């Protein structure tokens, strides 16, 4: 380094420290200290220095995270301390027997007043195990577990993972430290990766674990660098230090202080009953986590006790994994049906041999569209992997080709609508195929009427899906406007329709005539116009005439309305059939007050997003929603970092815990009612 000026050396060291610090704040603590743009500036400055003085570059330079030259093959790595696996427990009984064996070996009493054994409870992350070696605080090697004794050297790849420190910080840095942990792909990263694969017509990953494993197996670390992998540390292999911790929990605390990410839900508890309680709590939270876990790991906390307990074959006696129900299962595709939706979209639906997965029995799954069928290469009769993780709908993740039966049948996408026989058409560049029958198609008419009558739309009580099917099939009604012509006598003759319920329905239809502009707009079933957009249109234009006359440009001036939605709105009102239905509805007496644009000007909750969860006792959920929307708030069904406020009633579950973990403010119903009173 002889020819590098001293001030450059100093600047370089300072920059590296600062970047490593900011990296830790961002990727480990989720608490960025500076704006991204400032981080980028520092990074560019570092790279400029390194370009000018390449001899500066060290293994712990943040610039090394972008990936380097591709390898020809991975080298082998011998683990000096074997990487063990864990015994599994599938029930409370098996967990209790685990504790009994431990206490027997330690000559402990499990009687009532005896001291309890302390355990650390950790989510069992569903990713790939990794070993990271640090010499004097600098990352020198990353390796896979392999068979536990010999793994592969993936140093170049692990360096690209931002939550892995390249250099340890803090006090008492050990001379030698081998950290073990799990590399995994959070759901958002997995979804983005698969969406990109679908867009490119490539094969998708079955689950985040496979995607993480595939990402680490890349010989070209630049590919790994592009994958949003994370790492949580959960134990230590080799360790040479003057200061030795006494418990596993202390060791985790030290790891955190040196810059590693430790799972946020790790807890120390006393006794196996508390372990059980932790398990139930985490089982409830599992769906709201943004990464996959497949169970809980319990570890005896005191390291001396761990030593006394030792190992059997390939697993420690002092730890056990209590598994959750599987989120993936194998089943058979029995048939594919094609459903026609409100907008004519023809959707293939897989009929499956019922299978219990992710806590529910699944017998149907959407196949989305023709591209998806092609991409999966799926045939009727195939064995398929069904995945249901989080609270998402079940997906067919993969076909098990090895099990394809000889009589497997190709899936033929229909050329004609299965309901009205009109040609099915697919617009260039669109994935969705649609029935071209429009309102001649019974399926589309039925869906349009069901949507019109639904609770959030015109709210016609008693007009259920079965009844709509019947009314259309019997040719009593042909459009939503015909609903207002129905006479009680026409209904009374129908299957399972008593005189009383016929009269009730006619009354419900009558009372639905008083509505709001927002609901009316939503009821029309304009493509991409949901409840919120209905409300936005009503607020921005004030009257149906103004919405009908709005040009694309005017629509685009409204925040929240993009070009696609604007196009659907304009197209809808250009269609004379739609205009005559609107006219017929108004002639029948459907009416609403025009929106007072002056009142709109002072919407105190404009720009905010609220979430209602749990049950509400004082007011109905629909009422709560109406009130919030009238105040200008958007009401959403899911909690994110952007949520302004959550109202949680009794029985609130995953949304509440998500709000808590994201530190979104939460109020109960009483507080909510009080808040509304202040807004009157
Ligand atoms: S401890 C000797 N803790 O589960 C103890 N393992 O069969 C070794 N895993 O592939 C593991 N989360 O990668 C431990 N909090 C956790 C874990 C965990 C996930 C994985 C580990 C290994 C498997 C154990």
XYZ file of C-alpha atoms and ligand atoms in Angstrom:
704
model
C 0.000 0.000 0.000
C 3.105 2.149 -0.216
C 1.845 4.467 -2.932
C -1.616 5.086 -1.479
C -1.824 8.455 0.260
C -2.592 8.267 3.942
C -5.755 10.396 3.664
C -7.151 8.039 1.009
C -6.516 5.055 3.260
C -8.309 6.793 6.080
C -11.208 7.838 3.895
C -11.484 4.301 2.549
C -11.592 2.724 6.006
C -14.153 5.270 7.176
C -16.365 4.663 4.145
C -16.214 0.887 4.571
C -17.178 1.162 8.239
C -19.988 3.527 7.459
C -21.341 1.356 4.633
C -21.112 -1.774 6.762
C -22.906 0.040 9.562
C -25.680 1.315 7.293
C -25.983 -2.080 5.685
C -26.543 -3.628 9.120
C -29.160 -1.022 10.017
C -30.990 -1.678 6.763
C -30.771 -5.425 6.272
C -30.442 -6.788 9.793
C -32.305 -4.321 11.965
C -34.868 -3.210 9.335
C -34.218 0.290 10.555
C -32.375 2.324 7.903
C -30.423 5.273 9.250
C -29.907 7.173 5.997
C -31.896 7.495 2.753
C -31.100 4.980 0.007
C -29.710 7.714 -2.179
C -27.071 8.598 0.406
C -26.102 4.930 0.714
C -25.732 4.748 -3.070
C -23.545 7.845 -3.025
C -21.234 6.346 -0.407
C -21.087 3.110 -2.394
C -20.144 4.920 -5.593
C -17.443 6.840 -3.787
C -16.041 3.586 -2.412
C -16.017 2.076 -5.893
C -14.286 5.121 -7.322
C -11.546 4.756 -4.727
C -11.245 1.036 -5.444
C -11.051 1.647 -9.192
C -8.235 4.083 -8.650
C -6.398 1.978 -6.068
C -7.337 -1.678 -6.676
C -4.893 -2.818 -4.018
C -7.206 -1.312 -1.417
C -9.881 -3.941 -1.977
C -10.289 -6.336 0.934
C -12.659 -9.257 1.531
C -14.812 -7.158 3.845
C -15.415 -4.385 1.319
C -19.133 -3.817 0.729
C -18.358 -3.619 -2.991
C -17.705 -7.357 -2.908
C -21.399 -8.055 -2.420
C -22.313 -7.648 -6.081
C -20.819 -10.977 -7.101
C -17.615 -11.759 -8.912
C -16.323 -14.084 -11.596
C -18.198 -17.311 -12.102
C -16.664 -20.526 -10.767
C -16.218 -23.754 -12.698
C -17.173 -25.881 -9.706
C -17.563 -25.560 -5.944
C -14.664 -26.758 -3.805
C -15.288 -29.173 -0.987
C -15.159 -28.066 2.628
C -14.683 -30.310 5.642
C -16.619 -29.261 8.727
C -14.328 -29.472 11.764
C -17.422 -29.518 13.950
C -20.053 -31.678 12.267
C -23.271 -29.985 11.153
C -25.958 -32.038 12.824
C -29.624 -32.383 12.120
C -32.487 -32.536 14.602
C -34.826 -35.203 15.878
C -38.471 -34.448 15.135
C -41.473 -34.464 17.455
C -44.916 -34.588 15.857
C -47.065 -34.383 19.001
C -47.177 -33.038 22.556
C -46.539 -36.559 23.839
C -43.322 -36.806 21.843
C -42.238 -33.448 23.210
C -42.958 -34.515 26.769
C -41.002 -37.707 26.263
C -38.081 -35.556 25.017
C -38.089 -33.676 28.334
C -38.402 -36.884 30.343
C -35.332 -38.349 28.644
C -33.380 -35.182 29.334
C -34.305 -35.079 32.996
C -33.468 -38.778 33.390
C -30.016 -38.257 31.929
C -29.387 -35.202 34.061
C -30.857 -36.847 37.136
C -33.348 -34.024 37.364
C -36.667 -34.275 39.036
C -39.730 -33.140 37.102
C -41.841 -32.999 40.246
C -43.996 -29.976 40.891
C -41.663 -27.919 43.035
C -38.411 -28.905 41.291
C -36.740 -26.138 39.238
C -37.750 -26.184 35.579
C -35.356 -26.706 32.687
C -34.856 -23.550 30.600
C -35.313 -23.809 26.844
C -34.793 -21.431 23.978
C -37.689 -21.608 21.506
C -36.903 -20.679 17.916
C -38.926 -20.827 14.713
C -37.569 -23.562 12.466
C -36.806 -21.578 9.363
C -37.463 -23.427 6.134
C -34.404 -22.617 4.086
C -30.870 -23.886 3.623
C -28.383 -24.427 6.456
C -25.111 -22.548 6.150
C -21.784 -22.329 7.985
C -19.928 -19.014 8.027
C -16.331 -18.838 9.212
C -14.880 -15.612 10.640
C -11.185 -15.208 11.386
C -10.386 -12.195 13.544
C -13.847 -10.905 12.736
C -13.608 -11.165 8.932
C -15.753 -13.515 6.868
C -13.361 -15.947 5.200
C -15.589 -18.852 4.170
C -19.188 -19.813 3.662
C -20.176 -23.463 3.234
C -23.228 -25.621 2.757
C -24.041 -28.412 5.168
C -23.604 -31.168 2.577
C -23.751 -34.509 4.364
C -22.903 -32.853 7.680
C -19.184 -33.636 7.431
C -18.314 -32.369 3.956
C -20.086 -29.467 2.288
C -19.411 -27.067 -0.569
C -17.586 -23.767 -0.512
C -20.111 -21.055 -1.376
C -18.112 -18.077 -0.068
C -18.691 -15.945 -3.187
C -22.410 -16.479 -2.942
C -22.834 -15.811 0.768
C -20.896 -12.567 0.437
C -23.735 -11.217 -1.722
C -26.306 -11.678 1.070
C -26.745 -8.331 2.720
C -27.783 -9.563 6.169
C -24.496 -11.493 6.472
C -21.805 -9.260 7.985
C -18.562 -9.256 5.990
C -16.837 -7.994 9.100
C -18.024 -8.328 12.688
C -18.517 -5.260 14.792
C -18.859 -4.610 18.514
C -16.878 -5.945 21.465
C -15.217 -9.245 22.343
C -14.896 -10.370 18.735
C -13.745 -14.006 18.857
C -10.474 -15.001 17.230
C -12.307 -17.752 15.417
C -16.054 -17.994 15.006
C -18.113 -20.359 12.918
C -21.697 -19.188 12.776
C -24.482 -21.490 11.691
C -27.802 -20.364 10.463
C -30.431 -20.571 7.803
C -30.460 -18.797 4.468
C -34.003 -18.281 3.259
C -36.091 -16.322 0.821
C -38.922 -14.206 2.264
C -42.322 -14.522 0.560
C -42.156 -11.189 -1.247
C -38.833 -12.154 -2.839
C -40.143 -15.587 -3.777
C -43.284 -14.144 -5.373
C -41.238 -11.589 -7.316
C -38.822 -14.274 -8.509
C -41.650 -16.525 -9.690
C -43.534 -13.638 -11.292
C -40.390 -12.812 -13.275
C -40.042 -16.479 -14.274
C -43.680 -16.579 -15.439
C -43.200 -13.363 -17.437
C -40.160 -14.888 -19.113
C -42.024 -18.143 -19.767
C -39.559 -19.991 -17.549
C -40.105 -22.666 -14.938
C -41.054 -21.407 -11.508
C -39.736 -22.559 -8.141
C -41.967 -24.883 -6.144
C -41.362 -23.111 -2.831
C -39.079 -20.520 -1.204
C -36.760 -23.233 0.125
C -36.059 -24.602 -3.355
C -35.619 -21.085 -4.630
C -33.096 -20.330 -1.853
C -31.235 -23.589 -2.508
C -31.209 -22.922 -6.257
C -29.917 -19.415 -5.684
C -27.030 -20.645 -3.534
C -26.108 -23.342 -6.028
C -25.194 -20.756 -8.668
C -21.601 -20.871 -9.838
C -22.051 -17.285 -10.974
C -22.398 -15.239 -7.806
C -23.849 -12.320 -9.781
C -27.016 -14.390 -10.131
C -27.087 -15.000 -6.376
C -26.575 -11.275 -5.797
C -29.841 -10.625 -7.620
C -31.842 -12.869 -5.294
C -33.231 -11.228 -2.128
C -31.918 -13.894 0.257
C -31.683 -13.394 4.009
C -29.775 -15.153 6.766
C -30.652 -15.721 10.409
C -28.030 -17.093 12.778
C -29.093 -19.845 15.217
C -25.976 -21.500 16.561
C -22.194 -21.650 16.666
C -19.783 -24.341 15.482
C -16.092 -23.583 15.972
C -15.452 -20.943 18.592
C -12.218 -19.545 20.033
C -12.538 -16.617 22.332
C -11.486 -15.334 25.736
C -15.072 -14.676 26.707
C -17.273 -17.768 26.650
C -21.042 -17.458 27.073
C -22.836 -19.728 29.522
C -26.130 -20.113 27.731
C -27.387 -20.493 24.198
C -29.468 -17.354 24.659
C -26.395 -15.316 25.596
C -24.643 -16.687 22.537
C -27.518 -15.481 20.351
C -27.292 -12.072 22.012
C -23.569 -11.942 21.257
C -24.216 -12.938 17.648
C -26.722 -10.086 17.371
C -24.205 -7.676 18.869
C -21.643 -8.725 16.252
C -24.064 -7.898 13.465
C -26.044 -11.066 12.734
C -29.753 -11.198 12.269
C -31.483 -13.304 14.922
C -35.059 -14.339 14.367
C -37.434 -11.830 15.928
C -39.546 -14.512 17.646
C -36.795 -16.262 19.630
C -37.807 -16.617 23.300
C -36.379 -18.198 26.423
C -38.927 -20.111 28.516
C -38.925 -22.437 31.547
C -40.282 -25.964 31.322
C -41.899 -27.976 28.548
C -45.415 -26.625 29.222
C -44.189 -23.152 28.260
C -42.673 -24.690 25.109
C -46.115 -26.053 24.218
C -47.644 -22.662 24.800
C -45.030 -21.057 22.528
C -45.842 -23.645 19.868
C -49.566 -22.766 19.882
C -48.806 -19.081 19.728
C -46.449 -19.484 16.782
C -48.823 -21.885 15.018
C -51.371 -19.049 15.009
C -48.851 -16.540 13.791
C -47.375 -18.756 11.120
C -49.665 -17.447 8.398
C -48.792 -13.837 9.048
C -45.009 -14.286 8.924
C -43.377 -13.156 5.726
C -41.194 -16.262 5.502
C -41.815 -20.016 5.730
C -41.289 -21.903 8.961
C -41.937 -25.610 9.244
C -41.865 -25.981 13.014
C -40.309 -24.882 16.269
C -36.853 -25.814 17.545
C -36.402 -26.186 21.299
C -32.881 -26.067 22.711
C -31.726 -26.609 26.290
C -30.415 -23.164 27.196
C -27.505 -23.881 29.563
C -24.448 -24.867 27.509
C -22.965 -27.024 30.291
C -26.168 -29.081 30.273
C -25.952 -29.371 26.490
C -22.441 -30.790 26.899
C -23.576 -33.286 29.491
C -26.415 -34.440 27.260
C -24.266 -34.884 24.165
C -25.392 -36.496 20.919
C -26.969 -39.581 19.444
C -25.845 -40.534 15.938
C -26.468 -37.375 13.919
C -28.550 -35.265 16.295
C -28.074 -33.592 19.662
C -29.980 -34.901 22.701
C -30.472 -31.325 23.923
C -32.620 -30.095 21.047
C -35.711 -31.175 19.163
C -37.830 -29.889 16.299
C -41.600 -29.869 16.791
C -43.072 -29.919 13.308
C -46.078 -27.978 12.017
C -48.606 -29.554 9.626
C -47.209 -29.693 6.098
C -47.832 -26.839 3.660
C -47.212 -29.036 0.671
C -48.950 -32.229 -0.314
C -49.208 -34.443 -3.296
C -52.571 -35.226 -4.874
C -54.144 -36.026 -8.234
C -55.728 -33.796 -10.863
C -59.097 -35.433 -11.526
C -60.494 -32.987 -14.052
C -60.423 -29.405 -15.270
C -63.563 -27.312 -15.528
C -63.810 -23.998 -17.310
C -65.707 -21.277 -15.471
C -66.998 -18.106 -17.052
C -66.765 -14.975 -14.913
C -68.576 -11.655 -14.870
C -66.280 -10.137 -17.469
C -66.364 -13.276 -19.609
C -62.964 -14.471 -18.479
C -62.744 -18.215 -18.981
C -60.820 -19.672 -16.042
C -59.641 -23.277 -15.838
C -60.327 -24.717 -12.386
C -58.559 -27.881 -11.267
C -60.699 -30.493 -9.546
C -58.415 -32.363 -7.188
C -58.585 -35.464 -5.106
C -59.228 -33.795 -1.699
C -56.072 -33.372 0.326
C -55.305 -31.824 3.727
C -52.632 -29.161 3.345
C -51.687 -26.024 5.265
C -54.510 -26.681 7.728
C -57.421 -26.979 5.261
C -58.859 -29.570 2.887
C -58.258 -28.539 -0.688
C -60.289 -29.974 -3.542
C -60.105 -27.142 -6.104
C -57.353 -24.845 -7.281
C -57.278 -22.267 -10.003
C -55.096 -22.931 -13.016
C -55.361 -19.236 -13.940
C -55.149 -19.396 -17.749
C -53.874 -21.275 -20.787
C -50.294 -20.059 -20.284
C -50.227 -21.505 -16.791
C -51.442 -24.886 -18.069
C -48.715 -24.859 -20.672
C -46.052 -23.703 -18.249
C -46.910 -26.435 -15.752
C -47.161 -28.979 -18.563
C -50.064 -30.487 -16.672
C -52.404 -33.280 -17.826
C -55.576 -34.718 -16.343
C -54.597 -37.722 -14.212
C -51.257 -36.198 -13.197
C -49.926 -36.227 -9.651
C -49.360 -32.648 -8.590
C -47.771 -30.800 -5.688
C -50.248 -28.511 -3.975
C -48.858 -25.742 -1.857
C -50.815 -23.600 0.561
C -48.576 -21.311 2.579
C -49.654 -18.304 4.585
C -53.230 -17.293 4.101
C -52.898 -17.460 0.339
C -55.082 -19.599 -1.897
C -53.756 -23.053 -2.768
C -51.569 -23.294 -5.828
C -50.503 -26.139 -8.043
C -46.761 -25.743 -7.713
C -45.527 -28.611 -9.858
C -46.354 -31.755 -11.774
C -44.636 -34.948 -10.659
C -43.793 -36.225 -14.135
C -42.367 -39.493 -12.808
C -45.881 -40.438 -11.723
C -47.706 -39.568 -14.935
C -50.119 -42.405 -15.744
C -50.235 -43.909 -19.232
C -53.774 -42.628 -19.766
C -53.017 -39.008 -18.788
C -55.148 -36.658 -20.872
C -54.133 -33.396 -22.421
C -56.090 -30.337 -21.249
C -57.802 -28.678 -24.177
C -58.728 -25.041 -23.725
C -62.263 -24.608 -25.165
C -62.706 -22.564 -28.335
C -66.340 -21.973 -27.498
C -67.876 -20.733 -24.272
C -69.019 -23.733 -22.215
C -72.156 -21.773 -21.261
C -73.362 -19.882 -24.351
C -71.217 -21.439 -27.109
C -70.007 -18.015 -28.326
C -66.394 -18.047 -29.532
C -63.740 -17.676 -26.836
C -61.274 -14.946 -27.814
C -57.902 -13.937 -26.553
C -56.518 -10.462 -27.171
C -52.871 -10.292 -28.279
C -50.610 -9.863 -25.286
C -53.288 -10.798 -22.741
C -53.175 -13.999 -20.749
C -56.924 -14.161 -20.239
C -59.280 -15.710 -22.783
C -62.823 -14.352 -22.777
C -66.212 -15.485 -23.939
C -67.314 -13.035 -26.622
C -71.003 -13.507 -25.786
C -71.207 -10.444 -23.545
C -74.656 -10.132 -22.048
C -75.928 -12.921 -24.291
C -73.901 -15.282 -22.162
C -75.953 -16.721 -19.321
C -72.841 -17.068 -17.169
C -71.917 -13.422 -17.583
C -75.481 -12.247 -16.950
C -75.660 -14.367 -13.815
C -72.333 -13.096 -12.496
C -73.279 -9.509 -13.279
C -76.549 -9.857 -11.360
C -74.872 -11.613 -8.426
C -72.337 -8.839 -8.227
C -75.047 -6.167 -8.515
C -77.038 -7.687 -5.651
C -74.057 -8.372 -3.384
C -73.730 -6.787 0.029
C -71.126 -4.188 -0.855
C -73.008 -3.274 -4.035
C -76.819 -2.803 -4.036
C -77.135 -5.062 -1.003
C -80.296 -6.966 -1.956
C -80.945 -9.206 0.999
C -82.269 -12.653 0.115
C -81.113 -12.666 -3.516
C -78.561 -15.440 -3.220
C -76.501 -17.048 -5.969
C -78.830 -20.055 -6.384
C -81.856 -17.838 -6.821
C -80.106 -15.711 -9.446
C -79.215 -18.882 -11.366
C -82.841 -19.933 -11.212
C -84.231 -16.552 -12.290
C -81.941 -16.427 -15.311
C -82.404 -20.090 -16.251
C -86.201 -19.673 -16.106
C -85.910 -16.538 -18.221
C -87.636 -14.387 -15.606
C -84.855 -11.814 -15.805
C -82.279 -10.999 -18.481
C -80.448 -8.059 -16.916
C -79.990 -6.249 -13.607
C -82.686 -3.762 -14.599
C -85.241 -6.586 -14.830
C -84.839 -7.183 -11.082
C -86.989 -4.143 -10.418
C -89.838 -5.564 -12.521
C -90.104 -8.822 -10.577
C -93.523 -9.489 -9.040
C -94.021 -11.600 -5.921
C -96.307 -13.970 -7.904
C -93.469 -14.794 -10.316
C -91.269 -15.796 -7.412
C -93.812 -17.761 -5.473
C -93.857 -20.512 -8.061
C -90.114 -21.101 -7.808
C -88.428 -23.960 -6.069
C -88.073 -23.496 -2.280
C -89.678 -20.049 -2.417
C -92.494 -19.537 0.060
C -94.938 -16.659 -0.202
C -93.359 -14.902 2.742
C -89.838 -15.047 1.370
C -91.081 -13.913 -2.044
C -92.647 -10.849 -0.425
C -89.487 -10.205 1.593
C -87.351 -10.337 -1.512
C -89.567 -7.933 -3.408
C -89.360 -5.579 -0.419
C -85.565 -5.926 -0.310
C -85.344 -5.130 -4.023
C -87.539 -2.109 -3.434
C -85.443 -0.782 -0.570
C -82.214 -1.248 -2.528
C -83.378 1.596 -4.750
C -82.033 4.099 -2.223
C -78.292 3.869 -2.617
C -75.181 5.995 -2.977
C -73.420 6.992 -6.173
C -70.288 5.125 -5.065
C -72.201 1.879 -4.557
C -74.114 2.293 -7.782
C -70.890 2.736 -9.738
C -69.397 -0.308 -8.067
C -72.565 -2.351 -8.760
C -72.291 -1.811 -12.491
C -69.400 -4.256 -12.590
C -67.069 -2.131 -14.682
C -63.807 -4.007 -15.107
C -61.195 -3.092 -12.513
C -63.625 -0.779 -10.714
C -63.823 -2.093 -7.169
C -65.425 -0.488 -4.159
C -62.593 1.957 -3.609
C -62.511 3.129 -7.201
C -66.310 3.488 -7.105
C -65.897 5.777 -4.115
C -63.068 7.706 -5.775
C -65.136 8.251 -8.927
C -68.126 9.422 -6.893
C -65.982 11.802 -4.867
C -64.177 13.210 -7.883
C -67.072 13.637 -10.309
C -70.056 14.064 -8.011
C -72.749 12.766 -10.400
C -73.374 9.850 -12.762
C -73.678 12.234 -15.690
C -70.204 13.583 -15.005
C -68.740 10.068 -14.749
C -70.431 9.037 -18.019
C -69.050 12.082 -19.809
C -65.554 11.902 -18.291
C -62.788 11.651 -20.881
C -59.732 9.462 -20.467
C -57.688 12.582 -19.710
C -60.095 13.721 -17.006
C -60.083 10.276 -15.451
C -56.305 10.190 -15.464
C -56.234 13.435 -13.521
C -57.724 11.539 -10.599
C -55.059 10.142 -8.336
C -55.410 6.326 -8.031
C -56.849 5.942 -11.564
C -54.318 4.628 -14.041
C -54.541 4.175 -17.813
C -55.935 0.624 -17.691
C -58.780 1.499 -15.336
C -59.496 4.707 -17.245
C -59.778 2.717 -20.476
C -62.209 0.232 -18.949
C -64.369 3.060 -17.592
C -64.516 4.913 -20.907
C -65.249 1.700 -22.814
C -68.013 0.781 -20.437
C -69.873 4.062 -20.830
C -69.351 4.069 -24.590
C -71.381 0.907 -24.865
C -75.022 1.860 -25.598
C -76.306 -1.350 -23.949
C -74.751 -0.276 -20.673
C -76.195 3.222 -20.949
C -79.676 1.847 -21.553
C -79.357 -0.411 -18.503
C -78.373 2.604 -16.388
C -81.362 4.490 -17.780
C -83.695 1.572 -17.075
C -82.437 1.374 -13.486
C -83.043 5.059 -12.935
C -86.479 4.804 -14.567
C -87.266 1.981 -12.156
C -86.518 4.373 -9.296
C -82.915 3.627 -8.349
C -81.665 6.863 -6.870
C -78.962 8.412 -4.748
C -78.067 11.834 -3.471
C -75.459 13.604 -5.573
C -72.185 13.945 -3.798
C -71.707 17.357 -2.275
C -68.373 18.390 -3.680
C -67.840 21.053 -1.044
C -68.124 18.521 1.764
C -65.639 16.381 -0.136
C -63.078 19.140 -0.015
C -62.568 18.605 3.699
C -62.037 14.875 3.930
C -59.987 14.483 7.100
C -58.840 10.910 6.367
C -57.921 11.449 2.727
C -54.781 9.556 1.825
C -55.087 7.185 4.782
C -55.619 3.430 4.604
C -57.550 1.713 7.400
C -58.031 -1.979 8.117
C -60.954 -3.477 10.044
C -60.362 -6.861 11.675
C -62.008 -9.108 14.245
C -65.682 -8.777 15.062
C -67.394 -5.460 15.686
C -70.326 -5.327 18.115
C -71.502 -1.731 18.147
C -71.785 -1.226 14.416
C -71.683 -3.559 11.450
C -68.488 -3.839 9.482
C -70.229 -2.422 6.414
C -71.329 0.604 8.404
C -67.835 1.138 9.798
C -66.482 0.962 6.281
C -69.028 3.454 4.921
C -68.192 5.924 7.669
C -64.477 5.658 6.999
C -64.910 6.029 3.259
C -67.120 9.061 3.772
C -64.244 10.594 5.728
C -62.006 9.943 2.745
C -60.118 6.871 4.018
C -59.402 3.832 1.908
C -60.473 0.615 3.641
C -58.232 -2.317 2.869
C -58.400 -6.009 3.697
C -54.736 -6.476 4.475
C -52.206 -4.881 6.755
C -48.937 -3.539 5.389
C -46.363 -0.984 6.436
C -48.488 1.577 4.605
C -51.586 0.976 6.764
C -52.477 4.111 8.730
C -54.698 2.548 11.390
C -56.136 -0.845 12.354
C -59.454 -1.225 14.161
C -59.383 -4.580 15.950
C -62.428 -6.182 17.515
C -62.507 -9.403 19.565
C -61.099 -12.461 17.804
C -58.656 -10.436 15.687
C -55.867 -12.761 14.589
C -53.080 -12.572 12.070
C -53.888 -9.046 10.891
C -53.586 -7.770 14.443
C -50.257 -9.483 15.031
C -48.999 -8.188 11.706
C -50.045 -4.659 12.660
C -48.233 -5.040 15.960
C -45.078 -6.302 14.339
C -45.153 -3.442 11.810
C -45.976 -0.984 14.602
C -49.147 0.160 12.872
C -51.421 1.940 15.385
C -54.325 -0.208 16.611
C -57.575 0.886 18.286
C -60.493 -1.145 19.620
C -64.121 -0.619 18.647
C -64.945 1.665 21.590
C -62.044 3.938 20.681
C -63.164 3.848 17.058
C -66.719 4.903 17.935
C -65.318 7.697 20.057
C -63.099 8.768 17.184
C -66.069 8.833 14.773
C -68.013 10.992 17.221
C -65.263 13.612 17.047
C -65.616 13.677 13.251
C -69.337 14.450 13.140
S -30.358 -25.967 15.220
C -27.521 -29.131 16.357
N -32.107 -24.037 14.864
O -33.280 -27.420 10.633
C -28.585 -28.204 16.009
N -31.785 -25.588 13.107
O -32.498 -30.699 11.067
C -28.690 -27.980 14.578
N -33.117 -25.143 11.111
O -31.092 -28.157 8.367
C -29.711 -27.125 14.083
N -34.117 -23.336 11.882
O -30.796 -25.749 8.986
C -31.517 -25.125 14.332
N -33.597 -22.271 14.677
C -33.008 -23.342 14.162
C -33.303 -23.797 12.856
C -32.678 -24.932 12.368
C -33.994 -24.148 10.855
C -32.772 -26.218 10.173
C -31.299 -26.487 10.046
C -31.195 -27.946 9.735
C -32.503 -28.491 10.196
C -32.282 -29.397 11.380
